Protein backbone atom coordinates (compact mmCIF):
# COMPACT_ATOMS: atom_id res chain seq x y z
CA UNK A 1 0.00 0.00 0.00
CA UNK A 2 2.88 2.37 0.72
CA UNK A 3 4.37 1.77 -2.73
CA UNK A 4 0.97 2.36 -4.33
CA UNK A 5 0.58 5.62 -2.41
CA UNK A 6 4.01 6.79 -3.58
CA UNK A 7 3.08 6.13 -7.21
CA UNK A 8 -0.30 7.86 -6.98
CA UNK A 9 0.49 10.63 -4.50
CA UNK A 10 0.19 10.81 -0.73
CA UNK A 11 1.07 13.06 2.21
CA UNK A 12 4.80 12.56 1.59
CA UNK A 13 4.66 13.37 -2.13
CA UNK A 14 1.36 14.89 -3.17
CA UNK A 15 2.13 14.71 -6.90
CA UNK A 16 3.05 11.04 -7.20
CA UNK A 17 4.38 10.18 -10.64
CA UNK A 18 2.58 12.11 -13.38
CA UNK A 19 1.13 9.69 -15.92
CA UNK A 20 0.97 6.75 -13.51
CA UNK A 21 -2.57 5.88 -12.54
CA UNK A 22 -3.94 3.25 -10.24
CA UNK A 23 -4.18 0.65 -13.00
CA UNK A 24 -0.54 0.95 -14.12
CA UNK A 25 0.71 1.09 -10.53
CA UNK A 26 -1.28 -2.02 -9.57
CA UNK A 27 -0.11 -3.88 -12.67
CA UNK A 28 3.52 -3.07 -11.86
CA UNK A 29 3.12 -4.14 -8.22
CA UNK A 30 1.48 -7.41 -9.28
CA UNK A 31 4.16 -8.02 -11.92
CA UNK A 32 6.90 -7.31 -9.37
CA UNK A 33 5.32 -9.65 -6.80
CA UNK A 34 5.42 -12.47 -9.37
CA UNK A 35 9.10 -12.07 -10.30
CA UNK A 36 12.07 -13.73 -8.66
CA UNK A 37 13.52 -10.36 -7.65
CA UNK A 38 10.65 -9.73 -5.23
CA UNK A 39 11.68 -12.72 -3.14
CA UNK A 40 15.09 -11.14 -2.55
CA UNK A 41 14.32 -7.41 -2.37
CA UNK A 42 11.33 -5.76 -0.68
CA UNK A 43 9.41 -3.40 -2.94
CA UNK A 44 10.25 -0.20 -1.03
CA UNK A 45 13.96 -1.05 -1.03
CA UNK A 46 13.74 -1.75 -4.75
CA UNK A 47 11.96 1.53 -5.48
CA UNK A 48 14.60 3.37 -3.46
CA UNK A 49 17.25 2.17 -5.94
CA UNK A 50 15.38 3.97 -8.73
CA UNK A 51 16.28 7.37 -7.32
CA UNK A 52 19.83 6.53 -6.29
CA UNK A 53 21.13 4.90 -9.44
CA UNK A 54 20.99 6.52 -12.86
CA UNK A 55 22.45 3.38 -14.40
CA UNK A 56 19.45 1.35 -13.27
CA UNK A 57 17.04 3.97 -14.68
CA UNK A 58 18.35 3.42 -18.18
CA UNK A 59 18.50 -0.36 -18.25
CA UNK A 60 15.71 -2.58 -19.48
CA UNK A 61 14.63 -4.70 -16.56
CA UNK A 62 12.44 -7.21 -18.35
CA UNK A 63 9.38 -6.14 -16.38
CA UNK A 64 6.99 -4.56 -18.89
CA UNK A 65 5.17 -2.24 -16.50
CA UNK A 66 8.34 -1.21 -14.68
CA UNK A 67 9.86 -0.02 -17.93
CA UNK A 68 6.71 2.05 -18.67
CA UNK A 69 6.87 3.71 -15.25
CA UNK A 70 10.62 4.38 -15.43
CA UNK A 71 10.10 6.31 -18.67
CA UNK A 72 7.73 8.63 -16.79
CA UNK A 73 10.03 9.24 -13.82
Coordinates of C-alpha atoms in Angstrom, one line a residue:
X1 CA 0.0 0.0 0.0
X2 CA 2.9 2.4 0.7
X3 CA 4.4 1.8 -2.7
X4 CA 1.0 2.4 -4.3
X5 CA 0.6 5.6 -2.4
X6 CA 4.0 6.8 -3.6
X7 CA 3.1 6.1 -7.2
X8 CA -0.3 7.9 -7.0
X9 CA 0.5 10.6 -4.5
X10 CA 0.2 10.8 -0.7
X11 CA 1.1 13.1 2.2
X12 CA 4.8 12.6 1.6
X13 CA 4.7 13.4 -2.1
X14 CA 1.4 14.9 -3.2
X15 CA 2.1 14.7 -6.9
X16 CA 3.0 11.0 -7.2
X17 CA 4.4 10.2 -10.6
X18 CA 2.6 12.1 -13.4
X19 CA 1.1 9.7 -15.9
X20 CA 1.0 6.7 -13.5
X21 CA -2.6 5.9 -12.5
X22 CA -3.9 3.3 -10.2
X23 CA -4.2 0.6 -13.0
X24 CA -0.5 1.0 -14.1
X25 CA 0.7 1.1 -10.5
X26 CA -1.3 -2.0 -9.6
X27 CA -0.1 -3.9 -12.7
X28 CA 3.5 -3.1 -11.9
X29 CA 3.1 -4.1 -8.2
X30 CA 1.5 -7.4 -9.3
X31 CA 4.2 -8.0 -11.9
X32 CA 6.9 -7.3 -9.4
X33 CA 5.3 -9.7 -6.8
X34 CA 5.4 -12.5 -9.4
X35 CA 9.1 -12.1 -10.3
X36 CA 12.1 -13.7 -8.7
X37 CA 13.5 -10.4 -7.7
X38 CA 10.7 -9.7 -5.2
X39 CA 11.7 -12.7 -3.1
X40 CA 15.1 -11.1 -2.5
X41 CA 14.3 -7.4 -2.4
X42 CA 11.3 -5.8 -0.7
X43 CA 9.4 -3.4 -2.9
X44 CA 10.3 -0.2 -1.0
X45 CA 14.0 -1.1 -1.0
X46 CA 13.7 -1.8 -4.8
X47 CA 12.0 1.5 -5.5
X48 CA 14.6 3.4 -3.5
X49 CA 17.2 2.2 -5.9
X50 CA 15.4 4.0 -8.7
X51 CA 16.3 7.4 -7.3
X52 CA 19.8 6.5 -6.3
X53 CA 21.1 4.9 -9.4
X54 CA 21.0 6.5 -12.9
X55 CA 22.5 3.4 -14.4
X56 CA 19.4 1.4 -13.3
X57 CA 17.0 4.0 -14.7
X58 CA 18.4 3.4 -18.2
X59 CA 18.5 -0.4 -18.3
X60 CA 15.7 -2.6 -19.5
X61 CA 14.6 -4.7 -16.6
X62 CA 12.4 -7.2 -18.3
X63 CA 9.4 -6.1 -16.4
X64 CA 7.0 -4.6 -18.9
X65 CA 5.2 -2.2 -16.5
X66 CA 8.3 -1.2 -14.7
X67 CA 9.9 0.0 -17.9
X68 CA 6.7 2.0 -18.7
X69 CA 6.9 3.7 -15.3
X70 CA 10.6 4.4 -15.4
X71 CA 10.1 6.3 -18.7
X72 CA 7.7 8.6 -16.8
X73 CA 10.0 9.2 -13.8

